[in-house]
mmCIF file of C-alpha atoms and ligand atoms in Angstrom:
data_model
loop_
_atom_site.group_PDB
_atom_site.id
_atom_site.type_symbol
_atom_site.label_atom_id
_atom_site.label_comp_id
_atom_site.label_asym_id
_atom_site.label_seq_id
_atom_site.Cartn_x
_atom_site.Cartn_y
_atom_site.Cartn_z
ATOM 1 C CA MET H 6 5.702 -44.157 -18.727
ATOM 2 C CA ASN H 7 4.603 -41.207 -21.009
ATOM 3 C CA THR H 8 2.556 -38.450 -19.955
ATOM 4 C CA GLN H 9 -0.729 -40.060 -21.321
ATOM 5 C CA ASP H 10 -0.286 -42.904 -18.777
ATOM 6 C CA LYS H 11 0.069 -40.790 -15.731
ATOM 7 C CA PRO H 12 -3.181 -40.065 -13.506
ATOM 8 C CA LEU H 13 -4.619 -36.822 -14.609
ATOM 9 C CA LEU H 14 -4.008 -33.419 -12.814
ATOM 10 C CA ALA H 15 -7.178 -31.590 -11.541
ATOM 11 C CA GLY H 16 -7.394 -27.702 -11.106
ATOM 12 C CA ILE H 17 -10.280 -25.543 -9.655
ATOM 13 C CA GLU H 18 -10.357 -21.871 -10.249
ATOM 14 C CA ALA H 19 -12.660 -20.944 -7.386
ATOM 15 C CA GLY H 20 -14.144 -17.661 -7.815
ATOM 16 C CA GLY H 21 -16.937 -15.442 -6.044
ATOM 17 C CA THR H 22 -19.285 -16.138 -9.005
ATOM 18 C CA LYS H 23 -18.080 -19.318 -10.626
ATOM 19 C CA PHE H 24 -15.920 -22.243 -10.024
ATOM 20 C CA VAL H 25 -13.809 -23.409 -13.265
ATOM 21 C CA LEU H 26 -12.807 -27.184 -13.086
ATOM 22 C CA ALA H 27 -10.509 -28.759 -15.375
ATOM 23 C CA VAL H 28 -8.556 -32.025 -15.651
ATOM 24 C CA GLY H 29 -5.504 -32.536 -17.995
ATOM 25 C CA HIS H 30 -2.173 -34.334 -18.584
ATOM 26 C CA SER H 31 -0.297 -31.120 -17.618
ATOM 27 C CA PRO H 32 -1.210 -27.638 -16.825
ATOM 28 C CA THR H 33 -1.261 -26.804 -20.605
ATOM 29 C CA GLU H 34 -2.803 -29.921 -21.804
ATOM 30 C CA VAL H 35 -6.314 -29.817 -20.631
ATOM 31 C CA ILE H 36 -8.579 -32.506 -21.720
ATOM 32 C CA ALA H 37 -12.035 -31.572 -20.160
ATOM 33 C CA ARG H 38 -13.121 -28.498 -18.375
ATOM 34 C CA HIS H 39 -16.479 -27.596 -16.794
ATOM 35 C CA THR H 40 -17.905 -24.445 -15.047
ATOM 36 C CA ILE H 41 -20.306 -24.330 -12.291
ATOM 37 C CA PRO H 42 -22.065 -21.306 -10.537
ATOM 38 C CA THR H 43 -20.698 -20.453 -6.932
ATOM 39 C CA ARG H 44 -23.733 -20.973 -4.584
ATOM 40 C CA SER H 45 -23.469 -22.319 -1.060
ATOM 41 C CA PRO H 46 -20.363 -24.332 -0.156
ATOM 42 C CA GLU H 47 -22.184 -27.568 0.189
ATOM 43 C CA THR H 48 -23.919 -27.290 -3.082
ATOM 44 C CA THR H 49 -20.799 -26.013 -5.064
ATOM 45 C CA LEU H 50 -18.300 -28.367 -3.533
ATOM 46 C CA VAL H 51 -20.287 -31.459 -3.854
ATOM 47 C CA GLU H 52 -21.007 -30.647 -7.626
ATOM 48 C CA ALA H 53 -17.330 -30.054 -8.351
ATOM 49 C CA GLY H 54 -16.591 -33.224 -6.525
ATOM 50 C CA ASP H 55 -19.079 -35.363 -8.560
ATOM 51 C CA TRP H 56 -17.473 -33.910 -11.880
ATOM 52 C CA PHE H 57 -14.086 -34.990 -10.853
ATOM 53 C CA SER H 58 -15.119 -38.273 -9.826
ATOM 54 C CA GLN H 59 -16.015 -39.079 -13.455
ATOM 55 C CA HIS H 60 -12.418 -38.881 -14.530
ATOM 56 C CA GLY H 61 -10.983 -41.883 -12.626
ATOM 57 C CA LYS H 62 -7.991 -41.791 -10.077
ATOM 58 C CA LEU H 63 -6.337 -38.308 -10.160
ATOM 59 C CA GLY H 64 -2.795 -37.630 -9.552
ATOM 60 C CA GLY H 65 -3.409 -34.363 -7.647
ATOM 61 C CA LEU H 66 -5.601 -31.328 -7.335
ATOM 62 C CA GLY H 67 -4.761 -27.662 -7.285
ATOM 63 C CA ILE H 68 -7.043 -24.937 -6.064
ATOM 64 C CA ALA H 69 -6.499 -21.346 -6.817
ATOM 65 C CA SER H 70 -9.129 -19.618 -4.640
ATOM 66 C CA PHE H 71 -10.865 -16.311 -4.122
ATOM 67 C CA GLY H 72 -9.890 -15.111 -0.681
ATOM 68 C CA PRO H 73 -8.842 -14.240 1.911
ATOM 69 C CA ILE H 74 -7.377 -17.864 2.600
ATOM 70 C CA GLU H 75 -5.032 -19.537 5.009
ATOM 71 C CA LEU H 76 -1.803 -20.419 3.385
ATOM 72 C CA ASP H 77 0.315 -21.493 6.464
ATOM 73 C CA ARG H 78 0.667 -25.380 6.124
ATOM 74 C CA SER H 79 1.395 -25.466 10.024
ATOM 75 C CA ASN H 80 -1.878 -23.698 10.742
ATOM 76 C CA PRO H 81 -4.901 -26.046 11.408
ATOM 77 C CA ARG H 82 -7.011 -23.810 9.228
ATOM 78 C CA TRP H 83 -4.618 -24.112 6.330
ATOM 79 C CA GLY H 84 -6.939 -24.629 3.212
ATOM 80 C CA CYS H 85 -9.629 -22.580 4.548
ATOM 81 C CA ILE H 86 -11.356 -19.528 3.186
ATOM 82 C CA THR H 87 -11.077 -17.031 6.182
ATOM 83 C CA ASP H 88 -13.075 -13.648 6.823
ATOM 84 C CA THR H 89 -14.612 -13.335 3.293
ATOM 85 C CA PRO H 90 -17.856 -10.995 2.852
ATOM 86 C CA LYS H 91 -19.365 -14.077 1.415
ATOM 87 C CA ALA H 92 -20.645 -15.080 4.740
ATOM 88 C CA SER H 93 -21.606 -18.724 3.911
ATOM 89 C CA TRP H 94 -18.110 -19.355 2.752
ATOM 90 C CA GLU H 95 -16.216 -18.072 5.963
ATOM 91 C CA GLY H 96 -14.223 -20.843 7.545
ATOM 92 C CA CYS H 97 -14.999 -23.151 4.558
ATOM 93 C CA ASP H 98 -12.254 -26.084 4.507
ATOM 94 C CA ILE H 99 -12.101 -26.145 0.730
ATOM 95 C CA ALA H 100 -8.775 -27.911 0.416
ATOM 96 C CA GLY H 101 -9.797 -30.367 3.192
ATOM 97 C CA TYR H 102 -13.031 -31.365 1.362
ATOM 98 C CA PHE H 103 -11.296 -32.198 -1.788
ATOM 99 C CA ALA H 104 -8.366 -34.070 -0.107
ATOM 100 C CA ASP H 105 -10.979 -36.140 1.536
ATOM 101 C CA ARG H 106 -13.437 -36.607 -1.243
ATOM 102 C CA LEU H 107 -10.880 -37.239 -4.016
ATOM 103 C CA ASN H 108 -8.032 -38.716 -1.728
ATOM 104 C CA VAL H 109 -5.237 -36.743 -3.460
ATOM 105 C CA PRO H 110 -2.633 -34.373 -2.595
ATOM 106 C CA VAL H 111 -3.884 -30.746 -2.864
ATOM 107 C CA GLY H 112 -2.124 -27.733 -3.782
ATOM 108 C CA PHE H 113 -3.713 -24.410 -2.714
ATOM 109 C CA ASP H 114 -2.911 -20.655 -3.216
ATOM 110 C CA THR H 115 -4.849 -17.475 -4.215
ATOM 111 C CA ASP H 116 -6.538 -17.160 -7.551
ATOM 112 C CA VAL H 117 -4.100 -14.365 -8.326
ATOM 113 C CA ASN H 118 -0.869 -16.350 -7.212
ATOM 114 C CA GLY H 119 -2.159 -19.187 -9.259
ATOM 115 C CA ALA H 120 -2.690 -16.840 -12.483
ATOM 116 C CA ALA H 121 0.679 -15.246 -11.657
ATOM 117 C CA MET H 122 2.513 -18.616 -11.718
ATOM 118 C CA ALA H 123 0.671 -19.418 -15.023
ATOM 119 C CA GLU H 124 1.554 -16.300 -16.620
ATOM 120 C CA TYR H 125 5.052 -16.540 -15.472
ATOM 121 C CA TYR H 126 5.685 -20.093 -16.722
ATOM 122 C CA PHE H 127 3.481 -20.210 -19.743
ATOM 123 C CA GLY H 128 2.114 -16.974 -20.576
ATOM 124 C CA ALA H 129 3.428 -12.979 -20.797
ATOM 125 C CA GLY H 130 6.276 -13.915 -18.337
ATOM 126 C CA LYS H 131 8.046 -16.567 -19.853
ATOM 127 C CA GLY H 132 11.849 -15.959 -19.524
ATOM 128 C CA ALA H 133 11.193 -13.059 -17.188
ATOM 129 C CA SER H 134 12.798 -13.121 -13.577
ATOM 130 C CA SER H 135 9.699 -11.865 -11.757
ATOM 131 C CA LEU H 136 6.046 -11.255 -12.580
ATOM 132 C CA ALA H 137 3.140 -9.677 -10.951
ATOM 133 C CA TYR H 138 -0.430 -10.546 -11.933
ATOM 134 C CA VAL H 139 -3.353 -7.941 -11.110
ATOM 135 C CA THR H 140 -6.765 -8.594 -11.512
ATOM 136 C CA VAL H 141 -9.354 -5.503 -11.749
ATOM 137 C CA GLY H 142 -12.995 -6.735 -11.627
ATOM 138 C CA THR H 143 -15.353 -6.915 -8.856
ATOM 139 C CA GLY H 144 -12.299 -6.377 -6.617
ATOM 140 C CA ILE H 145 -8.632 -5.818 -7.184
ATOM 141 C CA GLY H 146 -6.130 -8.524 -6.154
ATOM 142 C CA GLY H 147 -2.539 -9.370 -7.192
ATOM 143 C CA GLY H 148 0.076 -12.070 -6.965
ATOM 144 C CA LEU H 149 3.763 -11.688 -7.198
ATOM 145 C CA VAL H 150 5.945 -14.350 -8.329
ATOM 146 C CA ILE H 151 9.895 -13.908 -7.987
ATOM 147 C CA ASP H 152 12.392 -16.587 -9.227
ATOM 148 C CA GLY H 153 9.542 -19.146 -9.725
ATOM 149 C CA ARG H 154 7.724 -18.937 -6.389
ATOM 150 C CA PRO H 155 4.797 -16.851 -5.300
ATOM 151 C CA VAL H 156 5.366 -14.437 -2.524
ATOM 152 C CA HIS H 157 3.932 -15.403 0.965
ATOM 153 C CA GLY H 158 4.568 -13.498 3.737
ATOM 154 C CA ALA H 159 2.475 -13.891 7.107
ATOM 155 C CA ALA H 160 -0.210 -14.479 4.377
ATOM 156 C CA HIS H 161 -0.640 -13.645 0.786
ATOM 157 C CA PRO H 162 -0.252 -9.983 -0.572
ATOM 158 C CA GLU H 163 -3.340 -7.738 -0.740
ATOM 159 C CA MET H 164 -2.001 -5.174 -3.182
ATOM 160 C CA GLY H 165 -5.607 -4.115 -4.085
ATOM 161 C CA HIS H 166 -5.630 -2.208 -0.692
ATOM 162 C CA ILE H 167 -2.990 0.235 -1.091
ATOM 163 C CA PHE H 168 -3.906 3.717 -0.845
ATOM 164 C CA PRO H 169 -3.216 5.847 -4.068
ATOM 165 C CA ARG H 170 -2.965 9.496 -4.316
ATOM 166 C CA ARG H 171 -6.366 10.905 -5.321
ATOM 167 C CA HIS H 172 -6.735 12.172 -8.885
ATOM 168 C CA PRO H 173 -7.461 16.015 -8.873
ATOM 169 C CA SER H 174 -10.777 15.425 -10.629
ATOM 170 C CA ASP H 175 -11.754 12.762 -8.303
ATOM 171 C CA ARG H 176 -11.699 14.156 -4.849
ATOM 172 C CA GLU H 177 -15.336 13.836 -3.700
ATOM 173 C CA PHE H 178 -16.116 9.905 -4.116
ATOM 174 C CA ALA H 179 -15.648 8.328 -0.777
ATOM 175 C CA GLY H 180 -14.743 4.978 -2.290
ATOM 176 C CA ILE H 181 -16.442 1.687 -1.515
ATOM 177 C CA CYS H 182 -14.084 -0.505 0.266
ATOM 178 C CA PRO H 183 -15.939 -1.484 3.405
ATOM 179 C CA ARG H 184 -12.619 -1.459 5.514
ATOM 180 C CA HIS H 185 -10.678 1.322 3.895
ATOM 181 C CA GLY H 186 -12.957 3.579 1.800
ATOM 182 C CA ASP H 187 -10.863 5.035 -0.829
ATOM 183 C CA CYS H 188 -8.145 2.340 -1.187
ATOM 184 C CA LEU H 189 -7.302 1.224 -4.836
ATOM 185 C CA GLU H 190 -10.121 -1.451 -4.802
ATOM 186 C CA GLY H 191 -12.372 1.157 -3.244
ATOM 187 C CA LEU H 192 -11.619 3.569 -6.134
ATOM 188 C CA ALA H 193 -10.897 1.619 -9.178
ATOM 189 C CA SER H 194 -12.660 -1.920 -9.028
ATOM 190 C CA GLY H 195 -15.783 -2.456 -11.400
ATOM 191 C CA PRO H 196 -18.393 -1.700 -8.532
ATOM 192 C CA ALA H 197 -16.324 1.500 -7.621
ATOM 193 C CA ILE H 198 -16.693 2.505 -11.227
ATOM 194 C CA LYS H 199 -20.515 1.797 -11.418
ATOM 195 C CA ALA H 200 -20.812 3.690 -7.967
ATOM 196 C CA ARG H 201 -19.301 6.755 -9.541
ATOM 197 C CA TRP H 202 -20.581 6.986 -13.036
ATOM 198 C CA SER H 203 -23.431 4.342 -13.265
ATOM 199 C CA ALA H 204 -21.729 2.444 -15.974
ATOM 200 C CA SER H 205 -19.080 0.020 -16.517
ATOM 201 C CA LEU H 206 -15.752 1.681 -17.959
ATOM 202 C CA SER H 207 -16.291 0.080 -21.246
ATOM 203 C CA ASP H 208 -19.626 1.610 -21.733
ATOM 204 C CA LEU H 209 -18.383 4.970 -21.109
ATOM 205 C CA PRO H 210 -17.249 6.907 -24.181
ATOM 206 C CA ALA H 211 -13.395 7.134 -24.647
ATOM 207 C CA GLU H 212 -13.364 10.820 -24.149
ATOM 208 C CA HIS H 213 -14.970 10.424 -20.586
ATOM 209 C CA GLU H 214 -12.699 11.411 -17.827
ATOM 210 C CA ALA H 215 -13.223 8.107 -15.991
ATOM 211 C CA HIS H 216 -10.784 6.561 -18.275
ATOM 212 C CA GLU H 217 -8.037 8.868 -17.413
ATOM 213 C CA ILE H 218 -8.864 8.765 -13.593
ATOM 214 C CA ILE H 219 -9.030 5.020 -13.350
ATOM 215 C CA ALA H 220 -5.817 4.651 -15.589
ATOM 216 C CA ARG H 221 -4.077 6.967 -12.980
ATOM 217 C CA TYR H 222 -4.869 4.629 -9.979
ATOM 218 C CA LEU H 223 -3.855 1.497 -11.699
ATOM 219 C CA ALA H 224 -0.655 3.039 -12.968
ATOM 220 C CA GLN H 225 0.074 4.011 -9.311
ATOM 221 C CA LEU H 226 -0.237 0.509 -8.349
ATOM 222 C CA CYS H 227 2.182 -0.648 -11.212
ATOM 223 C CA HIS H 228 4.570 2.055 -10.179
ATOM 224 C CA SER H 229 4.529 0.779 -6.415
ATOM 225 C CA LEU H 230 5.010 -2.730 -7.468
ATOM 226 C CA VAL H 231 8.121 -1.712 -9.427
ATOM 227 C CA ALA H 232 9.303 0.526 -6.835
ATOM 228 C CA MET H 233 9.046 -2.266 -4.099
ATOM 229 C CA SER H 234 9.812 -5.441 -5.886
ATOM 230 C CA ALA H 235 11.316 -4.420 -9.286
ATOM 231 C CA ALA H 236 8.763 -6.902 -10.872
ATOM 232 C CA GLU H 237 9.664 -7.297 -14.382
ATOM 233 C CA VAL H 238 6.485 -7.907 -15.902
ATOM 234 C CA ILE H 239 3.111 -6.687 -14.662
ATOM 235 C CA VAL H 240 0.140 -8.599 -15.973
ATOM 236 C CA LEU H 241 -3.045 -6.600 -15.672
ATOM 237 C CA GLY H 242 -6.284 -8.749 -16.219
ATOM 238 C CA GLY H 243 -9.862 -8.949 -15.106
ATOM 239 C CA GLY H 244 -12.928 -7.491 -16.696
ATOM 240 C CA VAL H 245 -12.166 -3.770 -16.215
ATOM 241 C CA LEU H 246 -9.053 -4.355 -18.458
ATOM 242 C CA LYS H 247 -11.122 -5.523 -21.437
ATOM 243 C CA THR H 248 -11.952 -1.723 -21.836
ATOM 244 C CA GLY H 249 -10.459 -0.707 -25.192
ATOM 245 C CA GLY H 250 -7.344 1.703 -24.705
ATOM 246 C CA LEU H 251 -7.049 1.311 -20.910
ATOM 247 C CA LEU H 252 -3.874 -0.644 -21.033
ATOM 248 C CA ASP H 253 -2.144 1.926 -23.134
ATOM 249 C CA LEU H 254 -3.492 4.801 -20.836
ATOM 250 C CA VAL H 255 -1.996 2.795 -17.737
ATOM 251 C CA LYS H 256 1.233 2.409 -19.461
ATOM 252 C CA LYS H 257 1.490 6.033 -20.454
ATOM 253 C CA GLN H 258 0.613 7.244 -16.817
ATOM 254 C CA ALA H 259 2.966 4.718 -15.365
ATOM 255 C CA SER H 260 5.496 6.099 -17.457
ATOM 256 C CA GLU H 261 4.918 9.809 -16.536
ATOM 257 C CA LEU H 262 4.771 8.802 -12.957
ATOM 258 C CA ASN H 263 8.242 7.198 -13.059
ATOM 259 C CA ALA H 264 9.706 10.119 -14.793
ATOM 260 C CA GLY H 265 12.687 8.109 -16.093
ATOM 261 C CA TYR H 266 13.822 7.155 -12.643
ATOM 262 C CA PHE H 267 13.785 3.427 -12.168
ATOM 263 C CA PRO H 268 17.007 1.336 -13.064
ATOM 264 C CA GLY H 269 16.452 -1.189 -15.579
ATOM 265 C CA GLN H 270 13.079 0.587 -16.908
ATOM 266 C CA SER H 271 13.624 -0.763 -20.362
ATOM 267 C CA LYS H 272 12.953 -4.326 -19.012
ATOM 268 C CA HIS H 273 9.886 -3.384 -17.244
ATOM 269 C CA GLN H 274 6.604 -4.329 -19.020
ATOM 270 C CA ILE H 275 2.812 -3.791 -18.262
ATOM 271 C CA VAL H 276 0.830 -6.149 -20.468
ATOM 272 C CA LEU H 277 -2.474 -7.898 -20.785
ATOM 273 C CA PRO H 278 -2.451 -11.719 -19.878
ATOM 274 C CA GLY H 279 -0.758 -13.884 -22.268
ATOM 275 C CA LEU H 280 -3.126 -16.805 -21.433
ATOM 276 C CA GLY H 281 -6.247 -14.654 -21.607
ATOM 277 C CA ASP H 282 -9.102 -15.868 -19.439
ATOM 278 C CA ASP H 283 -7.186 -19.278 -19.012
ATOM 279 C CA ALA H 284 -4.493 -17.817 -16.566
ATOM 280 C CA GLY H 285 -6.564 -18.646 -13.539
ATOM 281 C CA ILE H 286 -7.336 -22.544 -14.372
ATOM 282 C CA THR H 287 -3.853 -22.988 -15.763
ATOM 283 C CA GLY H 288 -2.503 -21.679 -12.460
ATOM 284 C CA ALA H 289 -4.776 -24.123 -10.468
ATOM 285 C CA LEU H 290 -3.391 -27.109 -12.599
ATOM 286 C CA LEU H 291 0.162 -25.736 -11.809
ATOM 287 C CA LEU H 292 -0.535 -25.788 -8.192
ATOM 288 C CA ALA H 293 -1.453 -29.507 -8.560
ATOM 289 C CA ALA H 294 1.635 -30.235 -10.450
ATOM 290 C CA ALA H 295 3.737 -28.466 -7.886
ATOM 291 C CA ASP H 296 2.378 -30.337 -4.802
HETATM 292 ZN ZN1 ZN S 326 -9.500 -1.765 0.856
#
């Protein structure tokens, strides 16, 4: 049986503002995709289910979801979104809904673990031993893949909530994380940038100190990732990284922070997503294939 005869794989990149849906013969052979806005769970899940139902019997579904989510298969709440600030989604059994509706096996992980897997196998990390994927947008989140598997502990990593050392020119701002104030997300996410400077980073002139300050915070996450996991490739994605010149500033600052210390430092790379904006949906399809 060749790949064209097998049931299609389905994927959902479930985000806070939109759901990207796709079906394909493999994670990199998408034959149809569709985007719907994220509204209430009832409306959004039904609309997504309706779209998948047009594609015949599916072989499996992967969901790469915003979080926090429950990843422990032995927990009755596996496949649910847990204590999200998006109130109507709290407790939503997103994996269970699609398992029942489509009658398929469901793979489930965070959006960033999905994107990390996609970049590891098909994108910027091809051939690397390990890869971290970090998205910097409305929030900051990251996933880590080592030897082909996403890292799960008691739950999934929440690397956007580390506490960076404050930049000397950025001492006054309290930060916007409702739990931690000036954690990384509270200081360097898109909304944190807007709260400080009333503009997105890409709208601020290149000489504005915001670029240096935000790069410094993101460089500290890169430094911590390498220090703790020796991650070979760090992929920085999300809307804020579309700011021209930001990646180079982060790389320069990470190099300064490291001060030539890390073993194997010539192997460490900080790069943009090799799959561009498709890392998330490719990851979702990979989760379908892996289940
Ligand atoms: Zn936080």
